[in-house]
Short mmCIF file of C-alpha atoms and ligand atoms in Angstrom, two decimals:
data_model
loop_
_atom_site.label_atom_id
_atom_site.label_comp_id
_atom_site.label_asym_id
_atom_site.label_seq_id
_atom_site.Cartn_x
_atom_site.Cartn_y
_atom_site.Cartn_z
CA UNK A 801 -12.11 1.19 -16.29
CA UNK A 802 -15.11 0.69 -18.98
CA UNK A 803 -14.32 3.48 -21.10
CA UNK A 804 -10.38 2.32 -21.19
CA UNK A 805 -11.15 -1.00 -22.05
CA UNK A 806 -13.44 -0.35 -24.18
CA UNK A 807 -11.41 1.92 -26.12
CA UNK A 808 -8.30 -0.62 -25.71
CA UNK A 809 -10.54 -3.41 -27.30
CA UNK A 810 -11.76 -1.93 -29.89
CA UNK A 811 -8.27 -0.55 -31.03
CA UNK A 812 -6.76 -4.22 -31.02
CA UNK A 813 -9.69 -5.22 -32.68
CA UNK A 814 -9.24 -2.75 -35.76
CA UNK A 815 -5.08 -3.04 -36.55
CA UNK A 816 -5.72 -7.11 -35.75
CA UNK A 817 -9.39 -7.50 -37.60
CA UNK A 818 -8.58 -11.42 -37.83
CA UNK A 819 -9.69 -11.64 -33.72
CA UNK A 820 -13.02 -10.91 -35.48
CA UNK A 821 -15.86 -8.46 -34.64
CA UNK A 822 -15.25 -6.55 -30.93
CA UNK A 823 -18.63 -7.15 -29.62
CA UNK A 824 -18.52 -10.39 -27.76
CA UNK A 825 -15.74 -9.58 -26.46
CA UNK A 826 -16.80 -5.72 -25.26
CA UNK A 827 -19.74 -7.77 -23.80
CA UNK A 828 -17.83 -10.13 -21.90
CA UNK A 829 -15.72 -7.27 -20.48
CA UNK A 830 -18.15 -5.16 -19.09
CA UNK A 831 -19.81 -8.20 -18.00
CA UNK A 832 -15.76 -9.32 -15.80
CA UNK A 833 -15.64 -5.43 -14.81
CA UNK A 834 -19.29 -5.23 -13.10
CA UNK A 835 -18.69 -8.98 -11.63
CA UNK A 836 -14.91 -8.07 -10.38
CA UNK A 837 -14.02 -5.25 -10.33
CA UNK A 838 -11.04 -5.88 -13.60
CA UNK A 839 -10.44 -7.93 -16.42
CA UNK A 840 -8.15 -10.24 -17.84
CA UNK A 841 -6.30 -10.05 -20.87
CA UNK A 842 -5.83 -12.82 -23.48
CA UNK A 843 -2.63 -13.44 -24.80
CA UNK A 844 -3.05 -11.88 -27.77
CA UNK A 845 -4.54 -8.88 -26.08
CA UNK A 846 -2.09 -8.69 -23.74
CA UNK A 847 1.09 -8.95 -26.26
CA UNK A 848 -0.92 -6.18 -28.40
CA UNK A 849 -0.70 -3.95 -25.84
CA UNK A 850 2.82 -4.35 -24.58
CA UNK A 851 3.86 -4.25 -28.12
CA UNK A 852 2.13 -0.75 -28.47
CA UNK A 853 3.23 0.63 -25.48
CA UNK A 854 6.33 0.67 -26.70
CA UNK A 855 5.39 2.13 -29.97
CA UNK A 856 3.46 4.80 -27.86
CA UNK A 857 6.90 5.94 -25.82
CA UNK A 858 7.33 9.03 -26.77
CA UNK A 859 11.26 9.22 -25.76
CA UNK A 860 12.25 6.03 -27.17
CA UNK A 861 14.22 6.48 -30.60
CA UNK A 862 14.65 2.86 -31.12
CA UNK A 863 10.78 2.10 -31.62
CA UNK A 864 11.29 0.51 -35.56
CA UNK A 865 11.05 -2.41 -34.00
CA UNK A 866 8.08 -2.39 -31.80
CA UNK A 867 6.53 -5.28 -33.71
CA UNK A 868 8.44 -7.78 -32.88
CA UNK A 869 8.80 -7.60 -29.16
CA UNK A 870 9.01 -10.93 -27.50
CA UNK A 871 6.34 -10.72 -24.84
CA UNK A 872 7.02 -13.59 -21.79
CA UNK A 873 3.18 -13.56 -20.44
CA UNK A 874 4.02 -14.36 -16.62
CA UNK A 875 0.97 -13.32 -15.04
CA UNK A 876 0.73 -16.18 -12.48
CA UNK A 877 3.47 -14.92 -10.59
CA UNK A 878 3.36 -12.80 -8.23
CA UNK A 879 5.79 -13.86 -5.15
CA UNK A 880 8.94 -12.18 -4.79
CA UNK A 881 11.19 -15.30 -5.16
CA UNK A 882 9.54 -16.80 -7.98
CA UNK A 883 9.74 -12.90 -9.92
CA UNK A 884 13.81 -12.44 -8.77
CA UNK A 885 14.29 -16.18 -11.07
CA UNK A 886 12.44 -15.11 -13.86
CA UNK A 887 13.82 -11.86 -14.37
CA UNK A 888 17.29 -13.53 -14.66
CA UNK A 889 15.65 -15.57 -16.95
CA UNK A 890 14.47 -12.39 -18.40
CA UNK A 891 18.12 -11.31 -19.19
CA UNK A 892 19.12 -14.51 -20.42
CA UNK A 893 16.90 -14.86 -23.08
CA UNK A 894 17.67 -11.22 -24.10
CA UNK A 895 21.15 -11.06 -23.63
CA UNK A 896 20.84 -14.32 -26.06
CA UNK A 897 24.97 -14.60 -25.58
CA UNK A 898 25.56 -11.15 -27.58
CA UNK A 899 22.41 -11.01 -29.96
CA UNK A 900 20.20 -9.20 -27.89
CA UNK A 901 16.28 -9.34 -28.32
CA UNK A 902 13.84 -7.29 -27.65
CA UNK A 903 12.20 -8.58 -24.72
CA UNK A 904 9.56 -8.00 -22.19
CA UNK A 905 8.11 -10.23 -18.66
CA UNK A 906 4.94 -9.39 -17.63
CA UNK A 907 4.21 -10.20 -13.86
CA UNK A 908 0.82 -10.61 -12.20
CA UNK A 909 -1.18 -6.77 -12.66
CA UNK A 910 -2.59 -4.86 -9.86
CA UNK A 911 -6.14 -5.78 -8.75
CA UNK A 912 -8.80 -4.64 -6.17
CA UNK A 913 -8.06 -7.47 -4.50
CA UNK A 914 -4.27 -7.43 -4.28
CA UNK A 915 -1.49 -5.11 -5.77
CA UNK A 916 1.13 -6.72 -8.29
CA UNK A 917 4.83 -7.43 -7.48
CA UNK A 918 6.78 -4.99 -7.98
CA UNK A 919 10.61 -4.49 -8.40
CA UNK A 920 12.29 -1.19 -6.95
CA UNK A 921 15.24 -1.35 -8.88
CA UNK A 922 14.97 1.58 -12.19
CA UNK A 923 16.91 -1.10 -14.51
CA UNK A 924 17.37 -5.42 -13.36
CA UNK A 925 21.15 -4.44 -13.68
CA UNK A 926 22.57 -1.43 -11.68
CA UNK A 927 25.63 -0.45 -10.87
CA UNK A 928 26.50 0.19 -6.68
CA UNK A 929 27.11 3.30 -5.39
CA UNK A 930 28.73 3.46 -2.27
CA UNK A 931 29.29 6.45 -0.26
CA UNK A 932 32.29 6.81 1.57
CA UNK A 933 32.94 8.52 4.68
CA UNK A 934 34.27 11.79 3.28
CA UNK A 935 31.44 11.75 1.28
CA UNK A 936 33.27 10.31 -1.87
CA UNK A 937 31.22 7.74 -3.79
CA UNK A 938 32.66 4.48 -5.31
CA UNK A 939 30.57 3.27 -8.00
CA UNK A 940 27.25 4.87 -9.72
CA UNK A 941 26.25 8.04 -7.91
CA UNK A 942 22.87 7.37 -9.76
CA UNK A 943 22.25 4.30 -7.06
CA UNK A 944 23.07 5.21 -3.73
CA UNK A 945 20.21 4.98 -2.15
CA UNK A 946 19.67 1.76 -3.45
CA UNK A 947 22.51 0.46 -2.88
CA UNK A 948 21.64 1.57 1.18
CA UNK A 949 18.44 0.02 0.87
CA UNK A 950 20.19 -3.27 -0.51
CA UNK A 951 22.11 -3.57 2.78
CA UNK A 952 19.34 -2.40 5.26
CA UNK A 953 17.36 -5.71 3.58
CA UNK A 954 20.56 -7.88 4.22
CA UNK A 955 23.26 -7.59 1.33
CA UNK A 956 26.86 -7.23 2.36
CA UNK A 957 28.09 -5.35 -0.69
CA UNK A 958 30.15 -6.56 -3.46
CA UNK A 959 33.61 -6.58 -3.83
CA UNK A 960 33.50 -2.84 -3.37
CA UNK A 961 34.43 -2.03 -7.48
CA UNK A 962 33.21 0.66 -9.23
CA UNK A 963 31.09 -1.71 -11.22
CA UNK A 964 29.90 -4.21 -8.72
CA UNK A 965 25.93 -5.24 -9.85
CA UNK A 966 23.22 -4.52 -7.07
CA UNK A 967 20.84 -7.04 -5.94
CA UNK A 968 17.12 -7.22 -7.17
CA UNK A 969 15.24 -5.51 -4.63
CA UNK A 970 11.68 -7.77 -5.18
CA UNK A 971 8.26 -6.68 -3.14
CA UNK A 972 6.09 -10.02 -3.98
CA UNK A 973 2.29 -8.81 -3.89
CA UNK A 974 1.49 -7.66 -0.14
CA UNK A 975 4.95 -8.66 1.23
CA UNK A 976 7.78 -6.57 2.60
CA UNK A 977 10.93 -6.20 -0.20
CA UNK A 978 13.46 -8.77 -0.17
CA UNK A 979 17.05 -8.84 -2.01
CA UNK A 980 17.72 -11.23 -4.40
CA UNK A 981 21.82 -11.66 -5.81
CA UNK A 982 21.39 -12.06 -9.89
CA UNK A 983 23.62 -15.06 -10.66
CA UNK A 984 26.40 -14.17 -12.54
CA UNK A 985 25.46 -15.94 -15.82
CA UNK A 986 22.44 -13.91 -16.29
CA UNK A 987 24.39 -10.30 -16.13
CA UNK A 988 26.13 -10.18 -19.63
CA UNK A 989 29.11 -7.22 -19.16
CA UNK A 990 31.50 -5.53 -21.68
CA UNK A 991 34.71 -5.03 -20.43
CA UNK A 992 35.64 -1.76 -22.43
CA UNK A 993 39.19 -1.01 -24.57
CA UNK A 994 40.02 1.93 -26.73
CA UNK A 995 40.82 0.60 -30.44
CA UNK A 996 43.96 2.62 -30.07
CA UNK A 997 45.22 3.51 -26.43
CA UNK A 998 44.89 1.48 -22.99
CA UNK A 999 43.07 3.97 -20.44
CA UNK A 1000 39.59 1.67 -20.41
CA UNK A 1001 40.99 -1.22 -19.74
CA UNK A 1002 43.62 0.14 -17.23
CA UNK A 1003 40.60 2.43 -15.55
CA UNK A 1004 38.27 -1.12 -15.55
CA UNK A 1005 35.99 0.50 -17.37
CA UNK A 1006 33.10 -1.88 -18.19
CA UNK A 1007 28.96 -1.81 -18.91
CA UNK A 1008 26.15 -3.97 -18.96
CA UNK A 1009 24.76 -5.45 -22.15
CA UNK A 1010 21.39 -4.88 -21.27
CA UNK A 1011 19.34 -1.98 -20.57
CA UNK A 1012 16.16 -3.62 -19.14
CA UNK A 1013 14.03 -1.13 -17.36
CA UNK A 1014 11.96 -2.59 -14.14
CA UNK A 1015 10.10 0.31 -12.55
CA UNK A 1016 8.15 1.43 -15.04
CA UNK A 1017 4.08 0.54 -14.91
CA UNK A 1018 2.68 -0.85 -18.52
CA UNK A 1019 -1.00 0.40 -18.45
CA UNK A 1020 -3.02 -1.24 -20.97
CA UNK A 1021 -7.02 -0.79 -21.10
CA UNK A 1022 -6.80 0.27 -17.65
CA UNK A 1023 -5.35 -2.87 -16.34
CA UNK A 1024 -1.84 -1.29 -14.06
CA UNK A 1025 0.85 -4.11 -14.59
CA UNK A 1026 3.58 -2.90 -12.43
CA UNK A 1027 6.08 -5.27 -12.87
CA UNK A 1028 6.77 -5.93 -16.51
CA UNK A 1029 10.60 -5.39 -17.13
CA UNK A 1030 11.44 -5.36 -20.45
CA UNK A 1031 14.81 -4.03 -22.60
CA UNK A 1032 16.04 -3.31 -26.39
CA UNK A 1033 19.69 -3.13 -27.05
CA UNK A 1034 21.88 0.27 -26.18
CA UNK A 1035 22.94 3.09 -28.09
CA UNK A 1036 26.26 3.78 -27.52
CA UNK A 1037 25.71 7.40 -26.15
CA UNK A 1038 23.43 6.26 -23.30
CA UNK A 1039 26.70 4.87 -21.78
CA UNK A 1040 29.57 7.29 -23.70
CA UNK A 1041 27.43 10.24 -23.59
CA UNK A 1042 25.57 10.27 -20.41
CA UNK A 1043 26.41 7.14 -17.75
CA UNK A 1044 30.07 7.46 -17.97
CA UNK A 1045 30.23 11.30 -18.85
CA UNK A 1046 27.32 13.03 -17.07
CA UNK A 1047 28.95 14.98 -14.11
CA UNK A 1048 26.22 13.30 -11.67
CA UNK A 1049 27.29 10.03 -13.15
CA UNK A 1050 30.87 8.34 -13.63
CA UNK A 1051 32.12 11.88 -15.28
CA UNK A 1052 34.82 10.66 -16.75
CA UNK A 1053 35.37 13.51 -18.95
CA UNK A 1054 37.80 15.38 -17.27
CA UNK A 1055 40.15 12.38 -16.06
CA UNK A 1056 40.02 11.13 -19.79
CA UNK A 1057 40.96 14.60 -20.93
CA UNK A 1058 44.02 15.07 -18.93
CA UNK A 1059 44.80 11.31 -20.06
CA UNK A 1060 44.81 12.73 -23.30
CA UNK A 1061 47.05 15.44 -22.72
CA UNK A 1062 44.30 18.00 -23.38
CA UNK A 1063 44.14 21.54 -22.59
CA UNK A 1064 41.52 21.62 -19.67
CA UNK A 1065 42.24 24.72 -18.67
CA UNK A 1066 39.75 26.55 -20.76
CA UNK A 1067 36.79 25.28 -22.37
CA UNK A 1068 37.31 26.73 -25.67
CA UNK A 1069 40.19 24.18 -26.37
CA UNK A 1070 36.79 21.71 -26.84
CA UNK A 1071 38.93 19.02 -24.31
CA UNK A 1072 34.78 18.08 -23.10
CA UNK A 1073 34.35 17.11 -26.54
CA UNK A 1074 37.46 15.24 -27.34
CA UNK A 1075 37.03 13.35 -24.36
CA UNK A 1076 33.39 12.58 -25.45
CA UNK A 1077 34.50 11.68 -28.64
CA UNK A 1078 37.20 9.16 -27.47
CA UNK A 1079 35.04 7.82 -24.75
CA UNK A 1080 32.35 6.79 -27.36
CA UNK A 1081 34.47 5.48 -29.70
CA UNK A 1082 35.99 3.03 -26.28
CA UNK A 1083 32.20 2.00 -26.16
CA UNK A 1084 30.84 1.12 -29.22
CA UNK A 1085 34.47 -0.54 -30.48
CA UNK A 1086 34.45 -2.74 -27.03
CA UNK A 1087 30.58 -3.58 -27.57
CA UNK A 1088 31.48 -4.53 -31.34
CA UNK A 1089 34.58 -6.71 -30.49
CA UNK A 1090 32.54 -8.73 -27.85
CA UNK A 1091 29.75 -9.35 -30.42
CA UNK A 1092 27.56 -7.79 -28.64
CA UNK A 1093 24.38 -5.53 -30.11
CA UNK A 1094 24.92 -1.81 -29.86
CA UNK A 1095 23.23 0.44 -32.34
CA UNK A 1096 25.54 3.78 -32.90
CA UNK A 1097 23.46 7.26 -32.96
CA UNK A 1098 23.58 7.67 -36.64
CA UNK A 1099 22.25 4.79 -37.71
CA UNK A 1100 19.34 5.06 -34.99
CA UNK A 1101 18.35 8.12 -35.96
CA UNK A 1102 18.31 7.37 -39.63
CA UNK A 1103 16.13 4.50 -38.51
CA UNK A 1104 13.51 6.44 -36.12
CA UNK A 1105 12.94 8.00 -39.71
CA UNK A 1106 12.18 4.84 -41.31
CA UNK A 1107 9.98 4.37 -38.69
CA UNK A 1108 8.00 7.55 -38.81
CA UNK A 1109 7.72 7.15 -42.65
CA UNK A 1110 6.03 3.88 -41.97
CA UNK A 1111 3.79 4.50 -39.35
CA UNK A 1112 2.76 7.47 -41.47
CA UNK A 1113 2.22 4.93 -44.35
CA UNK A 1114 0.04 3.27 -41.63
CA UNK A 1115 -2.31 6.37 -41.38
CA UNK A 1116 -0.19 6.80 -37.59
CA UNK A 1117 1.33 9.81 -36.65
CA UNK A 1118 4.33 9.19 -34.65
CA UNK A 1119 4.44 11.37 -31.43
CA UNK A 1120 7.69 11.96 -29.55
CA UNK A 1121 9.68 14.27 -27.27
CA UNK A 1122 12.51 15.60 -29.40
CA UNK A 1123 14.13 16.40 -26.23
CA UNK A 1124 14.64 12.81 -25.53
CA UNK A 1125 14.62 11.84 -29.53
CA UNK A 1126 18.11 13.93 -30.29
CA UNK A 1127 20.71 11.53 -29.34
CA UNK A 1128 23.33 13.54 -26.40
CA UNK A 1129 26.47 14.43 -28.66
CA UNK A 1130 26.46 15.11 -32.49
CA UNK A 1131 22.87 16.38 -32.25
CA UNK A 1132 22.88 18.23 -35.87
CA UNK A 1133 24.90 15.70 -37.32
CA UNK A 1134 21.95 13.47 -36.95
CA UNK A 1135 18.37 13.26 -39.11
CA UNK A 1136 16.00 13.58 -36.07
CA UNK A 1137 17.79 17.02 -34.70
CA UNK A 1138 15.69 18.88 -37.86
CA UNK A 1139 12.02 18.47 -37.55
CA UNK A 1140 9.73 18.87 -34.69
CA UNK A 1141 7.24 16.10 -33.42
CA UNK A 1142 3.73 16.19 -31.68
CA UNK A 1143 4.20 15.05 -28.24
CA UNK A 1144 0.85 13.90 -27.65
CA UNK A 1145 0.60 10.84 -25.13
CA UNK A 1146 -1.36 7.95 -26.33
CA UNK A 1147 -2.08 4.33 -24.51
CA UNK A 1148 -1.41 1.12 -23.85
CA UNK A 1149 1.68 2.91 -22.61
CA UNK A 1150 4.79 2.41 -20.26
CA UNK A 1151 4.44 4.78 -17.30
CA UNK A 1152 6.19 6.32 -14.47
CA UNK A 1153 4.20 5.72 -11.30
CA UNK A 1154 5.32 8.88 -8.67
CA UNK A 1155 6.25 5.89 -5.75
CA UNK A 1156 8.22 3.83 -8.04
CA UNK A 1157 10.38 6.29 -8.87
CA UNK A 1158 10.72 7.21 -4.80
CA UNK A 1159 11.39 3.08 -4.28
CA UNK A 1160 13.95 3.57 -7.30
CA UNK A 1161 15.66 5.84 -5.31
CA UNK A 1162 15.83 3.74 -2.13
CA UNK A 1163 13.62 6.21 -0.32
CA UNK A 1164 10.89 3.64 0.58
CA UNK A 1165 9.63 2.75 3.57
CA UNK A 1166 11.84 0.26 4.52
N1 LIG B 1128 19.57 5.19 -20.78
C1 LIG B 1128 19.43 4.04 -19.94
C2 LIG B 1128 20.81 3.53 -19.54
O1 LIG B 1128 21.79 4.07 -19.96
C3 LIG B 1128 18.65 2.92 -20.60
C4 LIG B 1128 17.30 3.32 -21.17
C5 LIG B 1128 16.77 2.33 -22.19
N2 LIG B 1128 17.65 2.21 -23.32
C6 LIG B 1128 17.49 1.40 -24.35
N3 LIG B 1128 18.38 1.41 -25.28
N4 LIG B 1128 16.45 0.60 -24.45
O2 LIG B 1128 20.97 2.57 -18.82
#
C-alpha cells in the first residue's frame, strides 16, 4: 500500500506540478496508512487517477480523449439504494439526450474496515436473456445468468422482447444484492432502420446508447474502488460486428443473409460479409438519424493515431493490445491493423477482479 501510493503521488505530482512539491503530502500518507490502514484521495487526486486509468487501458481504442473525463466523485455512498439512483443519474448525464459524454461515478472504495458497493451487472444497461424450455434463448445469450439471478432476487421479467433491459443487480457494502428497475428515462435506445431496406425495423432491432461498464475495479495508488461505472460513446462494430453478429450473441448474420437473398450455401460467396456489411451500415445510419454519438471504425482508428502521436509528444509511450485495438471487420482497411504496440500494463488502471466477473455471470452466491 506505501510503495503504490507513493508511486501514485508522486506521478500526479509530476504531469500536475501546480499541486506543488509531493512531500507533505507523501508525509501525510504514510502517516493515514500506519494510523488506518488506507488513505483518502482528494479530488484532484482522485479525478487524476480515474482519468489515467483510462489512458492506461490497454484495449480501449477510443482513449484521445482521456483528458476530459467527467469524474462524479460519489464516495459517500455506499448503500445499495442510494448507488441504483445515481447510476441512472449516471446515464443521464452521459446519455446528455444524444451528445454523449464521457463519464465516470465513483462509489465508496474498499477498506479494512468494510468492502465497497458493488454492482454485478458487466454494463448498467443489459439486454435479458431468457432461456426457454427447449433450450432456445430469447434475448442476449451473453446475460442469462443474470437475467436468472434478477428473478431469484425478485424481478418478474420484462415484457419478454428480445431487447427488454435487466435490472441493476446492487450489493450495498456488507449487504445481500438487491434488484433495482432503471426508470425508463435514464436508458437512452436506438431503434435501428436500414437507409435502404426494412428488415431492422421489421426484426425490432434496437441498442442502447450507452456502453457504461459497471464491474470493472479502478485501482488507483492501491486504493480498490469497485464500483465506479463509467462509459464513452460506441463504435459501431461493437454492436454490428460483435453484439448482433457474434454467433454466441444475437448472430444475426445468417437470418440477414438469407433476407438478402444471399448464397449461404457456401462460404466463398462472402454472404458472412455482406451481411456484416449491411448490418453495420443499419447501425451507424440509425445511431446518426437519432442524433445520437457513434464514432465509425475508420475514423477511431485514425484517431487512436492522433493519440499515440501525442502521448509520444508527451515523452509517453502508448501501450495496447492490438488484439483488442483492430476494430472486428475491415481490419487492414484501418491505420491501427499495421504496427505493433508494447502491451505493458501500467496503473491507476481499470481492472477485472476474478469474482466480479463470476457475479457478472450470475454465478454468485445468491
Ligand atoms: N463492447 C461493449 C459493448 O458492445 C462495450 C465496451 C465499451 N465500449 C465503449 N465504446 N466504451 O457493449
Amino acid at each position: 500500500m506505501h510503495r503504490l501510493a507513493e508511486d501514485f503521488i508522486r506521478l500526479h505530482r509530476h504531469e500536475q506540478p501546480a499541486h506543488g512539491d509531493p512531500a507533505a503530502r507523501l508525509a501525510a500518507v504514510h502517516a493515514e496508512i500506519d494510523a488506518t490502514g488506507t488513505y483518502r484521495h482528494t479530488p484532484g487526486e482522485l479525478a487524476f487517477g480515474a482519468r489515467v486509468a483510462w489512458r492506461n487501458s490497454n484495449r480501449c481504442i477510443g482513449r484521445l480523449y482521456w483528458n476530459s473525463l467527467r469524474v462524479r466523485d460519489l464516495r459517500h455512498i455506499s448503500d445499495a439504494e442510494s448507488v441504483a439512483r445515481e447510476c441512472a443519474d449516471h446515464l443521464r448525464e452521459a446519455g446528455n439526450g444524444g451528445r454523449v459524454r464521457p463519464l465516470i461515478t465513483i462509489f465508496a472504495p474498499d477498506t479494512p474496515a468494510r468492502p465497497g458497493p458493488r454492482i454485478w451487472n458487466e454494463q448498467l444497461i443489459r439486454y435479458a436473456g431468457y432461456t426457454a424450455a427447449g433450450g432456445d434463448i430469447v434475448g442476449d445469450p451473453r446475460n442469462t445468468g443474470l437475467t436468472e439471478l434478477a428473478m431469484r432476487l425478485g424481478w418478474r421479467g420484462g415484457p419478454g422482447t428480445a431487447f427488454d433491459v435487466l435490472p441493476l443487480i446492487v450489493q450495498g457494502s456488507d449487504e445481500k444484492p438487491r434488484q433495482y428497475q432503471l426508470p425508463d428515462d435514464a436508458v437512452l435506445e436506438v431503434p435501428l432502420a436500414h437507409p435502404e431496406d426494412t428488415w431492422a425495423q421489421e426484426w425490432g432491432l434496437r441498442w442502447h446508447a450507452v456502453p457504461a461498464i459497471s464491474h470493472m475495479c479502478l485501482e488507483i495508488g492501491g486504493i480498490c474502488y469497485p464500483c465506479a461505472p463509467f462509459n464513452g460513446w460506441y463504435m459501431g462494430t461493437e454492436i454490428g460486428a460483435r453484439n448482433l453478429a457474434d454467433a454466441d450473441r444475437y448472430n444475426l448474420l445468417e437470418p440477414l443473409a438469407r433476407r438478402l437473398g444471399l448464397d449461404t450455401s457456401t462460404d466463398r460467396s462472402l454472404w458472412k460479409d455482406r451481411a456484416l456489411v449491411e448490418l453495420n451500415r443499419a447501425v451507424l445510419h440509425s445511431f446518426d438519424r437519432a442524433g445520437v454519438t457513434m464514432a465509425d471504425h475508420h475514423t477511431e482508428s485514425e484517431r487512436f493515431l492522433t493519440h499515440l502521436e501525442r502521448e509520444e509528444a508527451r515523452g509517453r509511450e502508448v501501450a495496447a493490445d492490438w488484439s483488442w485495438i483492430v476494430p472486428p471487420m475491415s481490419s487492414a482497411a484501418t491505420p491501427v491493423f499495421h504496427r505493433t504496440y508494447d502491451n505493458t500494463e501500467l496503473t491507476p488502471l481499470f481492472t477485472h477482479h476474478e469474482d466480479a466477473l463470476v457475479r457478472a455471470r450470475g454465478e454468485g452466491p445468491y
